[in-house]
Coordinates of C-alpha atoms in Angstrom, one line a residue:
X1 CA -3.9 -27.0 13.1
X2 CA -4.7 -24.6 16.1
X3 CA -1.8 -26.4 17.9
X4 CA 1.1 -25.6 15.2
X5 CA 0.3 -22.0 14.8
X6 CA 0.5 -21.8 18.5
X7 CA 3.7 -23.9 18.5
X8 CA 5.1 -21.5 15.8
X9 CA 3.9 -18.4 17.2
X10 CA 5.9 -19.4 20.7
X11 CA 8.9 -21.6 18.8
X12 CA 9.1 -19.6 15.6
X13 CA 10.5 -21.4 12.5
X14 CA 14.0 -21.5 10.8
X15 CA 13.8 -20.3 6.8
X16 CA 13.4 -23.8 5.4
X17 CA 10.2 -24.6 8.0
X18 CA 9.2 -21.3 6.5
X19 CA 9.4 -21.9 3.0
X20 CA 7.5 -25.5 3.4
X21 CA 4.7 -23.9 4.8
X22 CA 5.0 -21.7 2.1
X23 CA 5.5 -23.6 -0.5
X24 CA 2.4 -26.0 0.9
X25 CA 0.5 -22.7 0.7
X26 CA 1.3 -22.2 -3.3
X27 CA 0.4 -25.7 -4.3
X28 CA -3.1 -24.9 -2.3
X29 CA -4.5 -23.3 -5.4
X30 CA -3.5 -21.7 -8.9
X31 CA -0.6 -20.2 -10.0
X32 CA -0.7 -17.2 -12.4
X33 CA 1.2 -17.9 -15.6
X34 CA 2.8 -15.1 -16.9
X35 CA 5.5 -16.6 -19.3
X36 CA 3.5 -15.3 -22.5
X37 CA 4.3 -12.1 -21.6
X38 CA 7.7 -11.1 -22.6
X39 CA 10.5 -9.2 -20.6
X40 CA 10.9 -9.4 -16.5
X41 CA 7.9 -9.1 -14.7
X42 CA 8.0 -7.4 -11.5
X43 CA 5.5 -7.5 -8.3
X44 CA 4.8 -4.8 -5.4
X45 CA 4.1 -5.2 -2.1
X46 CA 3.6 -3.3 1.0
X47 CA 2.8 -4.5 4.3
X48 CA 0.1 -2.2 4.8
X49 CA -0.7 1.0 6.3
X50 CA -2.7 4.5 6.0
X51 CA -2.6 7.0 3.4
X52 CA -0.9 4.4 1.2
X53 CA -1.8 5.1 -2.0
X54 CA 2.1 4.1 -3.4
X55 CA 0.9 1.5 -5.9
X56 CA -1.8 3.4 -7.3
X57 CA 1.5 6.0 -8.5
X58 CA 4.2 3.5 -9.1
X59 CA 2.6 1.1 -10.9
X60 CA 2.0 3.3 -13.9
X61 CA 5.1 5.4 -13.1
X62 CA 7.7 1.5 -13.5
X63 CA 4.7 0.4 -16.4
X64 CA 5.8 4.1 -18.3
X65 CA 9.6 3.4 -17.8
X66 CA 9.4 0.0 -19.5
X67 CA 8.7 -2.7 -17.1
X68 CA 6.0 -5.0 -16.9
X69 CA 4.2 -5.3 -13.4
X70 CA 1.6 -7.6 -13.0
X71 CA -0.4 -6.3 -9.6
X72 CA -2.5 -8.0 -7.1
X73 CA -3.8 -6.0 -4.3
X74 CA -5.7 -6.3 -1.2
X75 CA -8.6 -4.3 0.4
X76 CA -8.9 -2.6 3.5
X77 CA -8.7 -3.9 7.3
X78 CA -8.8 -2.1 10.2
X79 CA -6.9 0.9 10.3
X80 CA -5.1 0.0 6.6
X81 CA -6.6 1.0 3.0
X82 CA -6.5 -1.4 0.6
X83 CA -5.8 -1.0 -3.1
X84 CA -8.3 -2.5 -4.7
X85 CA -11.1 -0.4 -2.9
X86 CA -9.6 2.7 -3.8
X87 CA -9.0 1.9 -8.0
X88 CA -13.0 1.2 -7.3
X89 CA -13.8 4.3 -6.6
X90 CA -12.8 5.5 -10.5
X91 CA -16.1 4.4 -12.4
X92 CA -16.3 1.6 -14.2
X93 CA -12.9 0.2 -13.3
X94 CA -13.1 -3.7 -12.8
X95 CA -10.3 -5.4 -9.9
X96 CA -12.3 -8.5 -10.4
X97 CA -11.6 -10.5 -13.5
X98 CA -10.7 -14.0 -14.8
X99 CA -6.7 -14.7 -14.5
X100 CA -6.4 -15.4 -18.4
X101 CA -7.9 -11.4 -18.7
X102 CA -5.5 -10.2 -16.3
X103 CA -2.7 -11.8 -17.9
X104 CA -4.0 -10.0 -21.5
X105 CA -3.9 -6.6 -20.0
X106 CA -0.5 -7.1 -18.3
X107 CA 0.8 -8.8 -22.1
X108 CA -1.2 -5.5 -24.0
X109 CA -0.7 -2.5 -21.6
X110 CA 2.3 -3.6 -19.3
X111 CA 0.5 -3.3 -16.5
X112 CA -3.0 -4.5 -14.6
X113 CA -4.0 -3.8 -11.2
X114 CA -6.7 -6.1 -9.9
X115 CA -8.3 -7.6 -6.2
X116 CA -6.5 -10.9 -4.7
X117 CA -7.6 -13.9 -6.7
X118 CA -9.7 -16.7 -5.0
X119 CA -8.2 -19.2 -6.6
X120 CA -5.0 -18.3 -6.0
X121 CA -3.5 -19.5 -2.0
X122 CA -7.0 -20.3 -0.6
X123 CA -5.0 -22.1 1.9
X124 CA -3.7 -18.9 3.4
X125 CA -7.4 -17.8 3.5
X126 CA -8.3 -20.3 6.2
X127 CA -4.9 -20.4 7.7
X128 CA -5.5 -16.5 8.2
X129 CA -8.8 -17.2 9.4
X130 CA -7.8 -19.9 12.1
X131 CA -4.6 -17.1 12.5
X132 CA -7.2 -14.3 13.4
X133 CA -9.0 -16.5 16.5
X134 CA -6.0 -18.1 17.9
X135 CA -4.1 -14.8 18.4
X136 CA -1.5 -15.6 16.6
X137 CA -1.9 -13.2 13.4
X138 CA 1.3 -11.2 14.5
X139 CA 4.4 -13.9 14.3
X140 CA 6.6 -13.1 11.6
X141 CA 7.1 -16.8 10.0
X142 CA 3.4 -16.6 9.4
X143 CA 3.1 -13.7 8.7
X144 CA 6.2 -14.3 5.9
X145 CA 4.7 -17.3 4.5
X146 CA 1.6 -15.6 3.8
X147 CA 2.7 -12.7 1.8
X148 CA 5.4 -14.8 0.1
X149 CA 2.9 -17.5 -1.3
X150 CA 0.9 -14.8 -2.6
X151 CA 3.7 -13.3 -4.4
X152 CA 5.0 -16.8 -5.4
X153 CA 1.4 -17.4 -7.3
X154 CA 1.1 -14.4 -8.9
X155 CA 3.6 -15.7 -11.6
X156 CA 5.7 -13.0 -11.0
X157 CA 9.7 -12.9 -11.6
X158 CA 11.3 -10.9 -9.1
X159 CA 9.6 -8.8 -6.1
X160 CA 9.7 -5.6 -4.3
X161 CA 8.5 -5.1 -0.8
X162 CA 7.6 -2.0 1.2
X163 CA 7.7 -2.9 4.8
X164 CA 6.6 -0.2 6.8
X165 CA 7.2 0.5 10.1
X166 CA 5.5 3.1 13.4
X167 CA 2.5 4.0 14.4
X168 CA 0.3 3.4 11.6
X169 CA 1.8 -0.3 10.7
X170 CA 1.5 -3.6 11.6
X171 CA 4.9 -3.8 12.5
X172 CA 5.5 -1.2 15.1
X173 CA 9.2 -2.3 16.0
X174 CA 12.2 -1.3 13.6
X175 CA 13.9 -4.7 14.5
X176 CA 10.7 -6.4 14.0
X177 CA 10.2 -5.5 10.5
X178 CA 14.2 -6.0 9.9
X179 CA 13.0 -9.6 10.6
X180 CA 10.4 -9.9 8.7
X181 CA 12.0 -8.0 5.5
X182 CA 14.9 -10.3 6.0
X183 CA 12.7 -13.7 6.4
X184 CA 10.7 -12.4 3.0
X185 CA 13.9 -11.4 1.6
X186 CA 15.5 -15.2 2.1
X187 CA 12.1 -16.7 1.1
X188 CA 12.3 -15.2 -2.2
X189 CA 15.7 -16.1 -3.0
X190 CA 14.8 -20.4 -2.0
X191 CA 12.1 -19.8 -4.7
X192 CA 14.0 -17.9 -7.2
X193 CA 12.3 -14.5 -6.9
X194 CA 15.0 -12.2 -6.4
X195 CA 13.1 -9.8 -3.7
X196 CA 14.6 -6.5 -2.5
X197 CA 12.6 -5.3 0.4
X198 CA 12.9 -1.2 1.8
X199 CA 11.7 0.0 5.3
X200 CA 9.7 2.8 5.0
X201 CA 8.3 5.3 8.1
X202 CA 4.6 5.2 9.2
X203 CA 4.9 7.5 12.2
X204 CA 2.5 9.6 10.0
X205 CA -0.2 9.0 6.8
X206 CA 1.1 9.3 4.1
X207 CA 0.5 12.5 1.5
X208 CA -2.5 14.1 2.7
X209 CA -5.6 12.3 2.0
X210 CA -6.7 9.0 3.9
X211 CA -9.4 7.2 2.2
X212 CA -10.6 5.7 -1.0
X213 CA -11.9 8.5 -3.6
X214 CA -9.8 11.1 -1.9
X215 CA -6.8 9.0 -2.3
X216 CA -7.1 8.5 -5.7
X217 CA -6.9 12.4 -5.9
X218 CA -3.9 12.8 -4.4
X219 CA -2.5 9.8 -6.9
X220 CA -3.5 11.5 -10.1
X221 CA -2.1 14.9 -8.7
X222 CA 1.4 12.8 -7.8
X223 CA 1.1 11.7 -11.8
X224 CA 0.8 15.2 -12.9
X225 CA 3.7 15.8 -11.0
X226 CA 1.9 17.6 -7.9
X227 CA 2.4 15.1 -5.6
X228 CA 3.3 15.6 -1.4
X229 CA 6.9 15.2 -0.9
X230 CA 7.0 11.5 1.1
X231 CA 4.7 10.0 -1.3
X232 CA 7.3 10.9 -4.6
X233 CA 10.2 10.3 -2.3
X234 CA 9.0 7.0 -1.6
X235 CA 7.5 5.6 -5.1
X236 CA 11.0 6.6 -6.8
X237 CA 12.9 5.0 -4.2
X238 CA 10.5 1.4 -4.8
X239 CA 10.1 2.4 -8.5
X240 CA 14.3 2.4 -9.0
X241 CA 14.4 -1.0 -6.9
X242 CA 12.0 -2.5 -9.5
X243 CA 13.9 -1.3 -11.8
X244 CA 17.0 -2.6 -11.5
X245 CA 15.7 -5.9 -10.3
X246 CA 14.1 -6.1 -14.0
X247 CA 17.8 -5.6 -15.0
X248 CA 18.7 -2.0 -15.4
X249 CA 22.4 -1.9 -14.3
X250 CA 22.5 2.0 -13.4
X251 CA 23.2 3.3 -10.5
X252 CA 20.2 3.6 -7.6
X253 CA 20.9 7.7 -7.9
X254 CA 20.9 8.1 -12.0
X255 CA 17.7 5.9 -11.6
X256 CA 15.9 7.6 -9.5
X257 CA 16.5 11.2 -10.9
X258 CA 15.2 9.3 -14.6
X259 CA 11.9 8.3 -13.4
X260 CA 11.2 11.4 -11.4
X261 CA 12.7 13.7 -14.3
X262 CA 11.6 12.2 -17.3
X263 CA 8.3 9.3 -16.2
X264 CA 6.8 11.3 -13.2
X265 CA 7.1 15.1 -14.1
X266 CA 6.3 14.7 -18.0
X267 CA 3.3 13.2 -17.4
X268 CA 4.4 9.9 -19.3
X269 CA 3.1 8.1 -15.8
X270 CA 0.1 9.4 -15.6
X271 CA -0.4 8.6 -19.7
X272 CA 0.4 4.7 -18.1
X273 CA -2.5 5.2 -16.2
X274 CA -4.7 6.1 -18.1
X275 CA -4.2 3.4 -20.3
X276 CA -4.7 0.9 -17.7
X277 CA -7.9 2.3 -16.4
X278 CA -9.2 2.4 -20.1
X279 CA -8.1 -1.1 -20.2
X280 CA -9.8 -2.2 -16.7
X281 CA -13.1 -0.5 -17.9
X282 CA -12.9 3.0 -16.1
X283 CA -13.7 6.0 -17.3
X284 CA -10.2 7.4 -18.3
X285 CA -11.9 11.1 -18.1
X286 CA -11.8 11.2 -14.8
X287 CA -7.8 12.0 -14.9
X288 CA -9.0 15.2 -16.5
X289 CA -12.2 15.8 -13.8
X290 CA -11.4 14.6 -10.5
X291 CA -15.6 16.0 -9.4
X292 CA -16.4 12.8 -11.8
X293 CA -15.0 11.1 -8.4
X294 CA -17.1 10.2 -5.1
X295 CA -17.5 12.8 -2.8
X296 CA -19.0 13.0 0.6
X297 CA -22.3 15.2 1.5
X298 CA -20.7 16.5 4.6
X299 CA -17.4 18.1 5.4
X300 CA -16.4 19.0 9.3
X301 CA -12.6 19.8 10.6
X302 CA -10.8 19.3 13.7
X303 CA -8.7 21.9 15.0
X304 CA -5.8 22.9 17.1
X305 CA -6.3 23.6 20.4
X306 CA -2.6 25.5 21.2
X307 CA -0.1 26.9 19.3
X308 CA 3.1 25.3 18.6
X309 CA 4.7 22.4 15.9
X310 CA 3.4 19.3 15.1
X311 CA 5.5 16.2 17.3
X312 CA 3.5 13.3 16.5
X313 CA 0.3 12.1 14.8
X314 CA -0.5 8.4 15.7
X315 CA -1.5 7.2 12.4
X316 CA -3.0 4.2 13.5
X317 CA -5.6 6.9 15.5
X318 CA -5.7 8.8 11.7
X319 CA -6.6 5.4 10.0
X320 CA -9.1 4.2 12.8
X321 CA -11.0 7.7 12.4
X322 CA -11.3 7.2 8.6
X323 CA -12.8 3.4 9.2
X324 CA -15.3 5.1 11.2
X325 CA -16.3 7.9 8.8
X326 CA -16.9 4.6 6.5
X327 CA -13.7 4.6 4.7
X328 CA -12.7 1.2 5.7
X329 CA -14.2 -2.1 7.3
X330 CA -13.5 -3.9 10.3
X331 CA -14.3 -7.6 8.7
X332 CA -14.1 -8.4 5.3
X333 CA -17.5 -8.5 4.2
X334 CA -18.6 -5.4 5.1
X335 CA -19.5 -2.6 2.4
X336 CA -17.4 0.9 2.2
X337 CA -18.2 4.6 1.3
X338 CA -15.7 5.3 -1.5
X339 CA -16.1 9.0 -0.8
X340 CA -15.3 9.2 2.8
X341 CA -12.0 9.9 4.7
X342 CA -10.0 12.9 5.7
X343 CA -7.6 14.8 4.7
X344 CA -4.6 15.9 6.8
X345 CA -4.0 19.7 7.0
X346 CA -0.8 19.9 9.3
X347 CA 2.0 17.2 8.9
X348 CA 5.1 16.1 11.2
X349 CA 7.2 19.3 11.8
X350 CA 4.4 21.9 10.3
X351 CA 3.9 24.7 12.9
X352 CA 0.2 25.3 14.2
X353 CA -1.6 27.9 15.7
X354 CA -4.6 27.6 18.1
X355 CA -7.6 27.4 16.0
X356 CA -6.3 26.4 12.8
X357 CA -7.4 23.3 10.9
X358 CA -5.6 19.6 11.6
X359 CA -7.6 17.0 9.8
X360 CA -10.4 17.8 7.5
X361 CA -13.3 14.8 7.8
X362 CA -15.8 13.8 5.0
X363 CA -18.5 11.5 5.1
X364 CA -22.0 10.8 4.3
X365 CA -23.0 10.1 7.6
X366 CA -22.9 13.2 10.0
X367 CA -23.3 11.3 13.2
X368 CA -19.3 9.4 12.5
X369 CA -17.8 13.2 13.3
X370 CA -17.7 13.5 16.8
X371 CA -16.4 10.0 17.5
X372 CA -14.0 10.4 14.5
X373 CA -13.3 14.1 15.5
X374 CA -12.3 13.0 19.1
X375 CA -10.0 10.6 17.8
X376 CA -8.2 12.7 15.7
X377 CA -8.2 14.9 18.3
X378 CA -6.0 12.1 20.7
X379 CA -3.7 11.5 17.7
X380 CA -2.3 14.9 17.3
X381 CA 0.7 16.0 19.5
X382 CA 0.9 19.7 19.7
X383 CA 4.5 20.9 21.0
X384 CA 6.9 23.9 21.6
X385 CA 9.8 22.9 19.3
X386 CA 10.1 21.7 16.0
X387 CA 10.8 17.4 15.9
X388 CA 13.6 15.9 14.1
X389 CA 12.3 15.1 10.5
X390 CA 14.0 12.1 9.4
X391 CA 13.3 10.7 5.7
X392 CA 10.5 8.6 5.2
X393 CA 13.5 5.8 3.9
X394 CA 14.8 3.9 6.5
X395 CA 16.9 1.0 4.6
X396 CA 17.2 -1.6 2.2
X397 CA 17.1 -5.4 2.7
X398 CA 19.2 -7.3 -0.3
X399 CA 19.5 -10.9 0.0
X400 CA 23.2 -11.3 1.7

């Protein structure tokens, strides 16, 4: 097995070799069956990255407009959040559950977020596994395959991807992830599952907060129509794709100015949510009290050593530092502090002064701040003038 992912990672493979090994990787375990549940069910899927809390907004925001999205999401890794640790820090709320309760939330709310089934692909878990100490995680049929089987199982009928691309994700090269989107794009379609997937920028966090509890936050405040400008540019940009792939045959503009106008700003999103944490077992009263969330003991900031604009921040750096304050995990096992992270004070483009506050860090651990601090510190690129600030949208991959 070693010796084909090596073969693969040095040969590649065409889309049909692809969608074998991906194909071989559904019939490995379960498959989700959501044809009780009526109307087009759509899935969500980003490629990972830091500050992403994107599903925990446009799930209830597509749910609220009508269509049904059945959600399975990861947990963090490295320098990337993951989903499922971040709904966790809401109390009470349950990611783990038997498929035929999932399915009965998605058929009674029309929505469900929960963790990555175990009986769903286990043969991408080992494959990943024998991936991880062969050094051949990062080739983009494998990589395909394994997102594509998970979306396949899920039961889904049609999918949207967020493939992002920079500093903070895995896919650092804009004609890399055209590759990949394409691949997943052309995967979908062999199997049925009409899949539109959109490049999105992670040169910088996104919103403001990194990190599990603080993330949720920032969601909430997005649902009450308070959100940071890249998050709500990017969840109505996935939120009209889902849309129209579930058969709404407006067009992408008039969509998009719907769900922020009249889902996203009159609260109808965040009343979504709160029906699906009520639903999940969460206490639904934290929407109204965000202190009912974790928070950290200790709070220390890092600060701007010149005056000037902000030119870069290295995300990767950003999502690194939040792993160390305990935010995240480097193997899979390993526990997290839902109340730790950091939240970014000066964005791409803000100007700075000397002394003023970049990143504020929290954690329960006081000891993480100076390595996390000096990290921070490496990420941030202080200059003269003002960078070009393009939009966090780069494109759209439609199968051709």
């Amino acid at each position: 097995m070693a010796a084909f992912l090596m073969a693969v990672y040095f040969r590649g493979m065409d889309v049909d070799e692809t969608a074998a090994l991906t194909k071989a990787l559904v019939n490995s375990g379960e498959k989700v069956d959501l044809t009780a549940v009526p109307g087009v069910k759509i899935d969500k899927h980003s490629t990972g990255g830091v500050g992403d809390k994107t599903t925990l907004v446009l799930v209830p925001l597509v749910a609220s407009a009508g269509v049904t999205v059945a959600k399975m999401s990861g947990r963090a890794l490295g320098h990337t959040g993951g989903t499922a640790d971040k709904l966790e820090s809401i109390p009470g709320f349950k990611t783990e559950m038997p498929l035929n309760e999932f399915v009965e939330i998605v058929s009674k709310v029309g929505a469900a977020l929960i963790g990555q089934s175990k009986e769903l692909v286990p043969g991408d878990k080992k494959l990943y596994a024998l991936r991880d100490v062969t050094a051949t995680v990062d080739s983009i049929p494998l990589i395909a395959s394994s997102v594509m089987s998970k979306k396949i199982a899920a039961g889904c009928d049609a999918v949207v991807l967020d493939v992002k691309v920079g500093s903070g994700a895995f896919m650092k090269d804009i004609e890399e992830a055209r590759k990949l989107a394409s691949l997943m794009v052309n995967l979908g379609s062999f199997f049925g599952m009409p899949t539109t997937a959109v490049l999105s920028k992670m040169d910088q966090p996104l919103g403001f907060a990194v990190g599990n509890a603080l993330e949720v936050k920032e969601a909430i405040s997005t649902l009450k129509g308070e959100g940071p400008e890249d998050l709500v540019e990017l969840c109505i940009e996935l939120g009209a794709h889902m849309l129209r792939l579930s058969g709404d045959k407006r067009d992408l503009l008039d969509i998009k100015i719907d769900l922020e106008k009249n889902f996203l700003k009159t609260g109808r999103a965040l009343d979504k949510f709160r029906e699906i944490v009520s639903a999940q077992g969460g206490d639904p009263t934290v929407l109204e009290d965000l202190d009912k969330l974790p928070k950290a003991e200790h709070i220390s900031c890092v600060y701007s050593e010149k005056d000037g604009y902000v030119a870069e921040i290295d995300a990767e750096k950003i999502g690194t530092a939040a792993m160390i304050l305990g935010a995240g995990r480097i193997k899979k096992e390993q526990p997290i502090d839902h109340s730790a992270g950091l939240i970014i004070k000066k964005k791409l483009g803000d100007k700075v002064q000397g002394g003023e506050v970049l990143v504020e860090m929290h954690s329960n651990k006081k000891e993480t701040f100076l390595r996390a601090g000096e990290l921070i510190n490496t990420a941030f690129k202080i200059k003269e003038f003002k960078p070009h600030m393009p939009s966090t949208i780069i494109e759209t991959v439609t199968q051709q």
